[in-house]
Tab-separated table of C-alpha atoms in Angstrom:
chain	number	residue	atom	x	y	z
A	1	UNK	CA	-130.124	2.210	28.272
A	2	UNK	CA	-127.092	2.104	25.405
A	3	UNK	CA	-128.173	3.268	22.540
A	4	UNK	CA	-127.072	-0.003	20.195
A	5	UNK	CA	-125.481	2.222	17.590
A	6	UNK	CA	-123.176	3.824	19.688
A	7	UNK	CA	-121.283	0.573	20.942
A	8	UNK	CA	-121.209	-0.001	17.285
A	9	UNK	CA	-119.312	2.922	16.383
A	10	UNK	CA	-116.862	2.715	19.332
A	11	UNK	CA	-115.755	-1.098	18.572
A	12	UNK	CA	-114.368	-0.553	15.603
A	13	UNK	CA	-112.058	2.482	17.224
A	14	UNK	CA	-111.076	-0.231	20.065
A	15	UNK	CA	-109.530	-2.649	17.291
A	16	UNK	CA	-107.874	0.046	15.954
A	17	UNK	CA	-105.593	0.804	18.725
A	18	UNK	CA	-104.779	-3.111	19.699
A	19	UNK	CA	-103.668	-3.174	15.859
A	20	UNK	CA	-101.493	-0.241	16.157
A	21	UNK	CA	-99.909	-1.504	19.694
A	22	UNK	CA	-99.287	-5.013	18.280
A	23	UNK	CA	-97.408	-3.954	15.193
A	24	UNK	CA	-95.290	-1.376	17.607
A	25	UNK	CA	-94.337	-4.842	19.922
A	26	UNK	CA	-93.511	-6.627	16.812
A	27	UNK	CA	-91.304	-4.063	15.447
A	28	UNK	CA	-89.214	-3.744	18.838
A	29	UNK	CA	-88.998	-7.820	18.863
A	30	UNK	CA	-87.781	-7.639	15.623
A	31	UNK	CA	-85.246	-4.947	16.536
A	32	UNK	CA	-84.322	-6.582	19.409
A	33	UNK	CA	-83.179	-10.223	17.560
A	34	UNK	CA	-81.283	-7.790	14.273
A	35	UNK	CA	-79.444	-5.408	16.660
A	36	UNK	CA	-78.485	-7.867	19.253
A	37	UNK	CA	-74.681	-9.320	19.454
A	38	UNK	CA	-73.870	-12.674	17.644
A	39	UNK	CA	-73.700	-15.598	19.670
A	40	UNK	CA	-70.282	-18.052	19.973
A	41	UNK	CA	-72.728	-20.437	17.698
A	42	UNK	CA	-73.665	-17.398	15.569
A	43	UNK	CA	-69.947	-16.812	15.013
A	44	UNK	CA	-68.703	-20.283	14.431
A	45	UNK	CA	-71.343	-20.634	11.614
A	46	UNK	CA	-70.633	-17.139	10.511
A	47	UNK	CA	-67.223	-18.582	10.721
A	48	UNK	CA	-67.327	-21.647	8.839
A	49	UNK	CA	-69.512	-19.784	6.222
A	50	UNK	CA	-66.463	-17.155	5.835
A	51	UNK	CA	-63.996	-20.097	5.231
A	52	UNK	CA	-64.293	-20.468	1.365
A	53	UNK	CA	-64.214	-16.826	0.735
A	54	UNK	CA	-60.597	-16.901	2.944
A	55	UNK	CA	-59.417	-19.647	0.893
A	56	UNK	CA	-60.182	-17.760	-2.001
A	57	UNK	CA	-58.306	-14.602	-0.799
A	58	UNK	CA	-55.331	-17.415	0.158
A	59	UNK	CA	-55.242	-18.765	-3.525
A	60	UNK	CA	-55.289	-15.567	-5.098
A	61	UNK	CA	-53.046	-14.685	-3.040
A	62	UNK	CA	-50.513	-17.586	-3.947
A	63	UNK	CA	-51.736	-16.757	-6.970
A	64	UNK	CA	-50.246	-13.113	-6.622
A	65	UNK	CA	-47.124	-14.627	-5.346
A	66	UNK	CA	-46.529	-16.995	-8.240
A	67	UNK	CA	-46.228	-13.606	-10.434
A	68	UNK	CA	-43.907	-12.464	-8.116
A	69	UNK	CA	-40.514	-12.461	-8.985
A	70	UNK	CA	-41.575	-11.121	-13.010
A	71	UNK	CA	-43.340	-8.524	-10.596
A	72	UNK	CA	-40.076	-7.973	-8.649
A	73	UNK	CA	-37.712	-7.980	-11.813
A	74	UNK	CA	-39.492	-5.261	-13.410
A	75	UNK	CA	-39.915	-3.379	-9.938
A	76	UNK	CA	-36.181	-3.550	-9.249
A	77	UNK	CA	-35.219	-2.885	-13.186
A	78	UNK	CA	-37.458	0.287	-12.592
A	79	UNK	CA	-35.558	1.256	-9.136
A	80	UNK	CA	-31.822	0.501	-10.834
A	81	UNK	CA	-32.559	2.800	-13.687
A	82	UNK	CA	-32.130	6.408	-13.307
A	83	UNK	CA	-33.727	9.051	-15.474
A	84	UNK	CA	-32.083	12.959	-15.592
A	85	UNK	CA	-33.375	15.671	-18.250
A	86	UNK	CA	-30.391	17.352	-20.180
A	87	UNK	CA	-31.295	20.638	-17.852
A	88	UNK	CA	-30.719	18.349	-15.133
A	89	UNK	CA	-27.633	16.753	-16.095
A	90	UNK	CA	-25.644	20.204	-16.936
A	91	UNK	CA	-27.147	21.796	-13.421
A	92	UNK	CA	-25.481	18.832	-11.555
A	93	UNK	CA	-22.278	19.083	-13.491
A	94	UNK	CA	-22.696	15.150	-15.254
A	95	UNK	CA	-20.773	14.537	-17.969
A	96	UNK	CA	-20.664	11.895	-20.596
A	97	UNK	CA	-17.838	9.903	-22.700
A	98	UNK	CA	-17.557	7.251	-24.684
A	99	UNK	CA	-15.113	4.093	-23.666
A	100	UNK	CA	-12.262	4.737	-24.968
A	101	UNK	CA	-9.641	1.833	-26.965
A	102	UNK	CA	-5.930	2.379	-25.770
A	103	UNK	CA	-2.886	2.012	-23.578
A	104	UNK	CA	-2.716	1.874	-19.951
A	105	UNK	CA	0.933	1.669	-18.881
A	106	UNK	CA	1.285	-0.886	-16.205
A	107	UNK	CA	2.703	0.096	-13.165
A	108	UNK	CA	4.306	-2.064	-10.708
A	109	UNK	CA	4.822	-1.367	-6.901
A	110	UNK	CA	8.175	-1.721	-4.982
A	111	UNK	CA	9.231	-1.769	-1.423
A	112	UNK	CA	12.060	0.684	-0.996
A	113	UNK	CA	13.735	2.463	1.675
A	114	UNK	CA	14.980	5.706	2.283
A	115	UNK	CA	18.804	6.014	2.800
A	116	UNK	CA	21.605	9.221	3.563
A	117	UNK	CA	22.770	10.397	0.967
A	118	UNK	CA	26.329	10.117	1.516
A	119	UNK	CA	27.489	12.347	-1.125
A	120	UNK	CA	26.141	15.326	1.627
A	121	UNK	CA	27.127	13.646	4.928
A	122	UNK	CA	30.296	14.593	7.277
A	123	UNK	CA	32.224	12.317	9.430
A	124	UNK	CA	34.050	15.122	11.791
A	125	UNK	CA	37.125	14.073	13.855
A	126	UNK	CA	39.485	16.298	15.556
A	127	UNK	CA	42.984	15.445	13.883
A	128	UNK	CA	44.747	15.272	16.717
A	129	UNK	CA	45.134	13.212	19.947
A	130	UNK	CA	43.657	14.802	23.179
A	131	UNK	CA	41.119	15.347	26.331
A	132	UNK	CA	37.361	16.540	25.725
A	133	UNK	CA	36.698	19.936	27.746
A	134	UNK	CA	33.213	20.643	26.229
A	135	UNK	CA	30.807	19.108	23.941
A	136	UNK	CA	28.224	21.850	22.726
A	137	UNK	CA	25.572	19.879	20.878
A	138	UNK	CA	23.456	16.656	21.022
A	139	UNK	CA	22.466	14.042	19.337
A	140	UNK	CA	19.234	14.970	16.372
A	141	UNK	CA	20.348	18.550	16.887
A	142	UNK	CA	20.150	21.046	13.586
A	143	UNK	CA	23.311	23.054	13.107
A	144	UNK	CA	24.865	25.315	10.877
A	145	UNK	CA	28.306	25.315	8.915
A	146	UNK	CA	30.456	26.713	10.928
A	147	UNK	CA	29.161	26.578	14.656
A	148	UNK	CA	30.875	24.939	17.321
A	149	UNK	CA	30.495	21.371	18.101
A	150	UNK	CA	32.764	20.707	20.589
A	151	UNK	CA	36.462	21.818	22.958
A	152	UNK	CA	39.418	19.686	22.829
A	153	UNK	CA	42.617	20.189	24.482
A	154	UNK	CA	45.660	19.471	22.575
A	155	UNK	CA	48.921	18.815	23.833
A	156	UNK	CA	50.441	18.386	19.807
A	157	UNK	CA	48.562	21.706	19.400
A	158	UNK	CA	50.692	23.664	22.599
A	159	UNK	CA	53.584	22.674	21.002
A	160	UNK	CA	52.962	23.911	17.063
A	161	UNK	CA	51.524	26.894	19.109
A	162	UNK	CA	54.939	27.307	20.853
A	163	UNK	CA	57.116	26.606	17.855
A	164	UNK	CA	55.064	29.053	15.857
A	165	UNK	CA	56.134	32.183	19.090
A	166	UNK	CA	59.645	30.782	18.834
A	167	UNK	CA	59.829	31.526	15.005
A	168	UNK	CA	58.033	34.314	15.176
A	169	UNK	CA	60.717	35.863	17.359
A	170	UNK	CA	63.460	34.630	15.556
A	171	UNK	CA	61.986	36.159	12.309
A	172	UNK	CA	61.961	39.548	14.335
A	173	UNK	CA	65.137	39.121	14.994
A	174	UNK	CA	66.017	38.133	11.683
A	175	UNK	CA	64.686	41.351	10.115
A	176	UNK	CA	66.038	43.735	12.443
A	177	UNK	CA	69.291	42.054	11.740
A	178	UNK	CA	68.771	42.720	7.619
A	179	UNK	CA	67.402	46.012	8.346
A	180	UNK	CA	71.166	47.106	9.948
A	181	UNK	CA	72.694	45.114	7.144
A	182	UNK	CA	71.290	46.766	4.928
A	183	UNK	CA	71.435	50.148	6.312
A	184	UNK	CA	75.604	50.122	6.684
A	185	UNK	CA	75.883	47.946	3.075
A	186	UNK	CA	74.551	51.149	1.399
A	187	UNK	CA	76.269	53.465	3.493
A	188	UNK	CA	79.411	51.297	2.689
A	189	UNK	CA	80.368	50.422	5.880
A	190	UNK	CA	79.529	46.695	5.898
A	191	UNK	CA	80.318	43.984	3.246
A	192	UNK	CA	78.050	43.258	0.581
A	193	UNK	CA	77.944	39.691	1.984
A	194	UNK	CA	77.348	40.479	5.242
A	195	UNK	CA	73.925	42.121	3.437
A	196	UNK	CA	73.435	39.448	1.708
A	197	UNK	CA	73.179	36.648	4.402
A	198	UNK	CA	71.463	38.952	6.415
A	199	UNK	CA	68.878	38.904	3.937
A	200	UNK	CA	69.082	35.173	3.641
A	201	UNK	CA	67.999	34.612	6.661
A	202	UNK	CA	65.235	36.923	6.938
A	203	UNK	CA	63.929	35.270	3.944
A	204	UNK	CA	64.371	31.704	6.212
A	205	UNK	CA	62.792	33.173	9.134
A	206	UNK	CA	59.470	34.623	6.934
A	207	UNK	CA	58.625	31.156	5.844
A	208	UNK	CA	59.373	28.974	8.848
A	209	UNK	CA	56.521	31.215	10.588
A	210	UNK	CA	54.746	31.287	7.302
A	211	UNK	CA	54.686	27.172	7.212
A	212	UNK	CA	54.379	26.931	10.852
A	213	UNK	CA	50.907	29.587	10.492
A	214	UNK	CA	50.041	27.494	7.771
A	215	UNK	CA	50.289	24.446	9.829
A	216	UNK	CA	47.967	25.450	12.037
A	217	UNK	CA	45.526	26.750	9.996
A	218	UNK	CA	45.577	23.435	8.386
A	219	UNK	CA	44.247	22.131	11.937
A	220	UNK	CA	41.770	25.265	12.038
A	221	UNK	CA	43.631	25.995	15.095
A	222	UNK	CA	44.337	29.405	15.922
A	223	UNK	CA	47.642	30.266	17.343
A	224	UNK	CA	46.261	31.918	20.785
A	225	UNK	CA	44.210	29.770	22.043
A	226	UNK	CA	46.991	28.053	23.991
A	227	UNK	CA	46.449	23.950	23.399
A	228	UNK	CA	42.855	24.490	22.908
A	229	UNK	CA	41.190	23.334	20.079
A	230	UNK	CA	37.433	23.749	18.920
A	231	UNK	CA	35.744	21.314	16.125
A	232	UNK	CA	33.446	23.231	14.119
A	233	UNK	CA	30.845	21.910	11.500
A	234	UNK	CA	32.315	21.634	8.139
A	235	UNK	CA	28.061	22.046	6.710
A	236	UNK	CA	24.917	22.467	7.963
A	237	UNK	CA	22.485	19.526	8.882
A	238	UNK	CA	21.845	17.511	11.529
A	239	UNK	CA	23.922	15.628	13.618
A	240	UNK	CA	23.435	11.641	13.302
A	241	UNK	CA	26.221	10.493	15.300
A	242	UNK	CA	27.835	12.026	18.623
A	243	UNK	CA	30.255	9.165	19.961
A	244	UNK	CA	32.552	11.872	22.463
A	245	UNK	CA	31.916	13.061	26.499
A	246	UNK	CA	33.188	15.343	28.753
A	247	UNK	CA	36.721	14.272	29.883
A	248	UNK	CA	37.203	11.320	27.187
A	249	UNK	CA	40.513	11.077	25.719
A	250	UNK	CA	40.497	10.806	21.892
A	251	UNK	CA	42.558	9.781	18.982
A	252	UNK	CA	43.399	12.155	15.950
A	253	UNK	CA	41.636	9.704	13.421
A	254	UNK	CA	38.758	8.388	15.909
A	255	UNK	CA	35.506	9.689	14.206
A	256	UNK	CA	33.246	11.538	16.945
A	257	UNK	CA	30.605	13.411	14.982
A	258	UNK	CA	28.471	12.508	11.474
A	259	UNK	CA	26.469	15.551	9.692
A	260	UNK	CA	23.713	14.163	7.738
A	261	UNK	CA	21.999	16.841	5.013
A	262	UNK	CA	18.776	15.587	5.184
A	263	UNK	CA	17.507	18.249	1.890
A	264	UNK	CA	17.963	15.706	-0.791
A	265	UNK	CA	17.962	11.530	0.457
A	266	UNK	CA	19.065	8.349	-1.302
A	267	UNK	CA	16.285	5.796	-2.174
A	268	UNK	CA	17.402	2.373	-2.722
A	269	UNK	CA	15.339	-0.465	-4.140
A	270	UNK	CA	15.785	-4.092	-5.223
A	271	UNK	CA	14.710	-4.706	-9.348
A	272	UNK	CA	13.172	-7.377	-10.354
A	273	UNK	CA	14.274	-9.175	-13.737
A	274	UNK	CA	11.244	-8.487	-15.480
A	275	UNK	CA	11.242	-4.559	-14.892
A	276	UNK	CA	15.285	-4.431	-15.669
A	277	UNK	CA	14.096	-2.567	-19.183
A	278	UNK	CA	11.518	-0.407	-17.306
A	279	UNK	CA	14.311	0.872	-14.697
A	280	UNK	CA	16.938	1.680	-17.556
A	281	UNK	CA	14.201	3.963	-19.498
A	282	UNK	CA	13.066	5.996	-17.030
A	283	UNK	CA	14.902	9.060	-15.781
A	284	UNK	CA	11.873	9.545	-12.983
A	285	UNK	CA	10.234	7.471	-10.814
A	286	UNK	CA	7.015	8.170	-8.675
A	287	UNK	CA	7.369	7.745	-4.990
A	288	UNK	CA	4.543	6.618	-3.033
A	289	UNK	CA	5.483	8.461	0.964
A	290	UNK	CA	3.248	7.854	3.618
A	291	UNK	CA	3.782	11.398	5.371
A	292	UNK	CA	1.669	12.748	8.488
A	293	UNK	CA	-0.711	10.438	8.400
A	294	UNK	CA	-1.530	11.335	4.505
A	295	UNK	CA	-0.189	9.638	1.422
A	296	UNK	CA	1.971	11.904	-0.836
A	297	UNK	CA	3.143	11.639	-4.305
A	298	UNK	CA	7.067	12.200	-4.884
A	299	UNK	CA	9.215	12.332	-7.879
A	300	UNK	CA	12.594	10.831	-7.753
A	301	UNK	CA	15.543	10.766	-10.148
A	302	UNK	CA	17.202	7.569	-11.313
A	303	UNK	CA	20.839	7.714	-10.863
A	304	UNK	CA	22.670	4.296	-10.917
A	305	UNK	CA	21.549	0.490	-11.639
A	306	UNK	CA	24.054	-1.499	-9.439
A	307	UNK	CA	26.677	-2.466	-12.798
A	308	UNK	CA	26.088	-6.671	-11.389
A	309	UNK	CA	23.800	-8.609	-9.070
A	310	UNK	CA	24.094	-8.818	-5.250
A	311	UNK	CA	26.518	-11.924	-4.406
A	312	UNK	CA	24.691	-12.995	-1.604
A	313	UNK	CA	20.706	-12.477	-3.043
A	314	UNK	CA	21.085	-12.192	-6.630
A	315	UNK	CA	19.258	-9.387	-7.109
A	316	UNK	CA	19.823	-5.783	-9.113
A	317	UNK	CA	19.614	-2.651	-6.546
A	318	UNK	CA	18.741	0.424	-8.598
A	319	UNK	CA	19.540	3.773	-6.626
A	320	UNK	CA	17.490	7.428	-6.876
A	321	UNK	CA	17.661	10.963	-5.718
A	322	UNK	CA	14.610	12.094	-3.589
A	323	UNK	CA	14.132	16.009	-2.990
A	324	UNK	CA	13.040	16.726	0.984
A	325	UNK	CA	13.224	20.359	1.380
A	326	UNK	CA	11.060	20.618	4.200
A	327	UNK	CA	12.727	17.647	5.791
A	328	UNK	CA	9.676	15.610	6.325
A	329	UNK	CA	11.282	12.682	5.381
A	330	UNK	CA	13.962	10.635	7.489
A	331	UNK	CA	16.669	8.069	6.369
A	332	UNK	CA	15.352	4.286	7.255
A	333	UNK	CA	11.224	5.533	6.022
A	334	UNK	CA	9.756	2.791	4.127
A	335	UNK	CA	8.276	3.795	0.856
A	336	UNK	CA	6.599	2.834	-2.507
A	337	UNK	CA	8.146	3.156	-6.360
A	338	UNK	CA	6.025	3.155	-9.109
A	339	UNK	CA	7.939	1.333	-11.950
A	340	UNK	CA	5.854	2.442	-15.243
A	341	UNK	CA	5.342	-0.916	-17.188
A	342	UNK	CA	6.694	-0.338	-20.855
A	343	UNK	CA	4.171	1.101	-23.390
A	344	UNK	CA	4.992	-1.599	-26.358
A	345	UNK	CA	3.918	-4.625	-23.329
A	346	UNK	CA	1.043	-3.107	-22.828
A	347	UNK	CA	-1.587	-4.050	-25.126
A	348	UNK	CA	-4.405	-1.594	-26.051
A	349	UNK	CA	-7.813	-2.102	-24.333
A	350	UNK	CA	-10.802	-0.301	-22.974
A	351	UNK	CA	-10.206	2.816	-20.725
A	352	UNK	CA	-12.394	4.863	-19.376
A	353	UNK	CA	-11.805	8.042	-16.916
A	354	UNK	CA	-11.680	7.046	-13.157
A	355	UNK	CA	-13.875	9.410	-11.912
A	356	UNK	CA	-16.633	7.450	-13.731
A	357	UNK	CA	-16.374	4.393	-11.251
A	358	UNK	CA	-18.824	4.057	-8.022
A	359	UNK	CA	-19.098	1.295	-5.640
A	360	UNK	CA	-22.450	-0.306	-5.015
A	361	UNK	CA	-22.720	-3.435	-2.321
A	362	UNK	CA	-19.004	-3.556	-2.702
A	363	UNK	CA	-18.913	-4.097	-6.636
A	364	UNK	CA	-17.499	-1.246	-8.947
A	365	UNK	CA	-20.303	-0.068	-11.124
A	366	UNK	CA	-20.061	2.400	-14.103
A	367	UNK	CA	-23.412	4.349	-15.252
A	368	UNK	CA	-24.249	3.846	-18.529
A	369	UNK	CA	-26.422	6.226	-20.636
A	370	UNK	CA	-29.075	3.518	-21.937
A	371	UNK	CA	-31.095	4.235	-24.750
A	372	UNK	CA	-33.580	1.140	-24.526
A	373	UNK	CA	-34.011	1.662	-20.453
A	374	UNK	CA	-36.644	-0.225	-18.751
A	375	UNK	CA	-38.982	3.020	-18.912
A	376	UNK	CA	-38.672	3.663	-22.711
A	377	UNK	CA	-42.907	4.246	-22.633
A	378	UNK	CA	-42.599	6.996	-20.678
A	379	UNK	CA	-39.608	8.623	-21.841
A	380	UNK	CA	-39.298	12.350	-23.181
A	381	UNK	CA	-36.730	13.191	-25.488
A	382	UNK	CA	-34.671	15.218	-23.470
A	383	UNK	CA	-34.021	12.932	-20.819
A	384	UNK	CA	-31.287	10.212	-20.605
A	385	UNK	CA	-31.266	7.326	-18.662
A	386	UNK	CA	-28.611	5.527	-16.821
A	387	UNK	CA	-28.000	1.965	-15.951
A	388	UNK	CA	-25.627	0.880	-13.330
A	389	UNK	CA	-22.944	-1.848	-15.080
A	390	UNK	CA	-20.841	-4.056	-12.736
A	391	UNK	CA	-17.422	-3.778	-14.228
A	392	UNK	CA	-13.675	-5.618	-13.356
A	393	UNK	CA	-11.060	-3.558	-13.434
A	394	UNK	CA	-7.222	-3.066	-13.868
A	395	UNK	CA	-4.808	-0.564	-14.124
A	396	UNK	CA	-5.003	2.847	-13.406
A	397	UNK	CA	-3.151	5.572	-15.355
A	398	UNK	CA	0.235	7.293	-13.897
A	399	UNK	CA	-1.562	10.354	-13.453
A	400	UNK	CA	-4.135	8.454	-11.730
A	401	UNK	CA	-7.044	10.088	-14.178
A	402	UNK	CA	-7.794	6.677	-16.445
A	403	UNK	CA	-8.553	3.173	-15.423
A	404	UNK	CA	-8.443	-0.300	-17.479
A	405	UNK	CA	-11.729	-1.889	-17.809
A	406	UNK	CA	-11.189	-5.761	-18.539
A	407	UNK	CA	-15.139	-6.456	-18.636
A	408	UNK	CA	-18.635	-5.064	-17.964
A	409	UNK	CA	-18.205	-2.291	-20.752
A	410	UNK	CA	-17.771	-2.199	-24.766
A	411	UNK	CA	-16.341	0.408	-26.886
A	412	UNK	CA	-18.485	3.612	-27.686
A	413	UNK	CA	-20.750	3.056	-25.320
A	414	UNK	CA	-21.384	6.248	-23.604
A	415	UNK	CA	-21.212	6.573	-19.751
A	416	UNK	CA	-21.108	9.104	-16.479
A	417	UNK	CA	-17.760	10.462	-16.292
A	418	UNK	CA	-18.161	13.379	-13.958
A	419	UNK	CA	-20.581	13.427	-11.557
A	420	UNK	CA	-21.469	9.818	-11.441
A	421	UNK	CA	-21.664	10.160	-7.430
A	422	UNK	CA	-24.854	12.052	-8.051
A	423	UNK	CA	-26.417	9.112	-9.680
A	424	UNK	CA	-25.016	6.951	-7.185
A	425	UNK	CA	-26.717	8.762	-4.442
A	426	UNK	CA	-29.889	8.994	-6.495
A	427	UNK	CA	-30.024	5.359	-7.079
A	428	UNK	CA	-29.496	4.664	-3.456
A	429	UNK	CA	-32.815	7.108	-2.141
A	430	UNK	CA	-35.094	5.306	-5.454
A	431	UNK	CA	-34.064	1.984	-4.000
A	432	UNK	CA	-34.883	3.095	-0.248
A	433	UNK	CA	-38.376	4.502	-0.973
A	434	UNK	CA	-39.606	0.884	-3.760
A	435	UNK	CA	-38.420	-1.106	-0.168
A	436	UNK	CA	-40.916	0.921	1.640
């Protein structure tokens, strides 16, 4: 028989573990509905819930974009603006001027052209009438003063040749003749007179062979070389002109060969009326050659202003000198003259040194040294700052090392004269990395 107290004591133990097992299922239902995956409904409500907190991120974010561009403008004042220490600035070799007041003399460009100068050319003809044996040089070829250009034979020239043997015998003759004379006049045998025209004609005979040498040498014929004559060049250059072959028969005054020195050329240009004063004041004028592909710088020499105007065009032609002692040049080149504007039409402006100028998106810019730059909180004293300045500009100097600034700049303010590329290159990385 159960002892009543006992199934007392063991109920109590029983409820104990249905408690414990119910609480365990209610925890994993629990668990089950928090860590399961949202439903399409689930999400749509989530959804719908979310949409007020996205239209509050889209109006702040208009919001945002309304501040913008005073955002941007301070942004892109920050990335134009370039800061360097003095340690920085001498390491990188910048240097800074002030604009500068003064004169730029204007210079004006001119077509010209490159002529012979015919006060060292040679027109070589033979001087006599006769056939072509042998031509010895072409057309472009370099020769020297002197050399042999080409064979002609002479008939004219046989016959001076001849004459010059027949006199030459006759003035043999003629001196043997005085010798005898002489002899028996001082032995006093022969007349005095006999001695005497004996001597006469000796005399007669010397200079008919003397003229008739002369003659020849005035041909620069010799007088063996039996009807043959040679042309040689009367100075060294190049031959232009070659107008003779093989076997042609040629007149004494026909022209067959032209010499050109090509060392020192002509330049010719037309003047307008407005740089007639210009041209008479300046003994040099700058010549602009394109040479091998590279453009060269050339000084020329004003010799002559044509005295009156062209009949047919009107115009002045003014005439220079050009130096080419390497011969790079050739007559007919096209080339530039640099006509220096007179100082007293120039008026005095702002000028600063051309080194200083950079090109941004196609505009020239000049760095200026800013005191009141856009980072002013943060500056140190030792650094400077620099400001990129549009600027239009004019003329540039004759020795190419100052330029005109007609706007963008004002006197004494100071700016990047040497170096400015730096800056330029340092502007262009800032503005790279604020895109990114």
């Amino acid at each position: 028989m159960t002892n009543p107290e006992n199934s007392l004591n063991q109920q109590p133990g029983k409820r104990q573990y249905w408690l414990i097992a119910a609480v365990i299922m209610l925890g994993s239902i629990l668990a089950f509905f928090i860590l399961r995956p949202a439903t399409p409904d689930t999400q749509s409500e989530h959804g719908k819930a979310a949409k007020p907190d996205h239209a509050a991120s889209e109006h702040s974010h208009n919001d945002a974009h309304e501040a913008g561009p005073d955002a941007n403008d301070q942004d892109k004042a920050h990335a134009a603006e370039i800061s360097l220490s003095r340690a920085q600035l001498a390491a990188q070799h910048i240097t800074l001027e002030l604009v500068k007041t003064g004169s730029i003399s204007a210079i004006t460009r001119l077509p010209a052209r490159l002529l012979v100068n015919a006060d060292q050319q040679a027109h070589v003809s033979a001087g006599f009438a006769g056939r072509v044996q042998q031509v010895f040089v072409q057309t472009g070829q370099q020769v020297k003063a002197g050399q042999a250009l080409a064979s002609v034979l002479v008939p004219e020239l046989i016959d001076l040749q001849t004459n010059l043997q027949i006199l030459q015998s006759q003035l043999q003759l003629a001196k043997s003749t005085y010798t005898q004379e002489k002899q028996l006049w001082q032995q006093g045998i022969s007349a005095q007179q006999d001695y005497l025209q004996a001597q006469n004609a000796y005399t007669q005979a010397r200079i008919a062979v003397q003229a008739a040498q002369s003659r020849l040498k005035a041909y620069g014929a010799s007088a063996s070389s039996q009807g043959r004559f040679i042309l040689k060049a009367p100075l060294s250059g190049v031959i232009s002109s070659k107008d003779l072959v093989v076997g042609e028969s040629i007149q004494a005054s026909e022209q067959l060969f032209v010499i050109d020195q090509l060392s020192q050329l002509w330049l010719e240009f037309v003047v307008p009326d407005t740089l007639i004063n210009a041209i008479n004041s300046s003994e040099y004028l700058t010549v602009e050659v394109a040479c091998a592909g590279q453009l060269q710088a050339d000084r020329a020499r004003l010799i002559s202003l044509a005295p009156s105007a062209d009949l047919q065009t009107g115009r002045m032609v003014a005439r220079a000198v050009l130096d080419n002692p390497q011969q790079k040049l050739r007559p007919n080149m096209q080339v530039v003259v640099q006509v220096p504007q007179a100082s007293s039409e120039a008026p005095d402006g702002l000028m600063i040194q051309a080194a200083a100028v950079q090109h941004i998106d196609q505009q020239a810019v000049v760095f200026v040294a800013s005191p009141n730059a856009a980072s002013t909180s943060n500056n140190r004293k030792d650094q400077v700052h620099f400001v990129p300045h549009p600027v239009q500009l004019g003329q540039k100097s004759n020795d190419q090392q100052w330029i005109e600034v007609r706007s963008g700049l004002q006197a004494g303010e100071q700016y990047a004269a040497q170096g400015s590329f730096i800056l330029k290159s340092e502007l262009e990385k800032g503005e790279a990395a604020h895109e990114h």
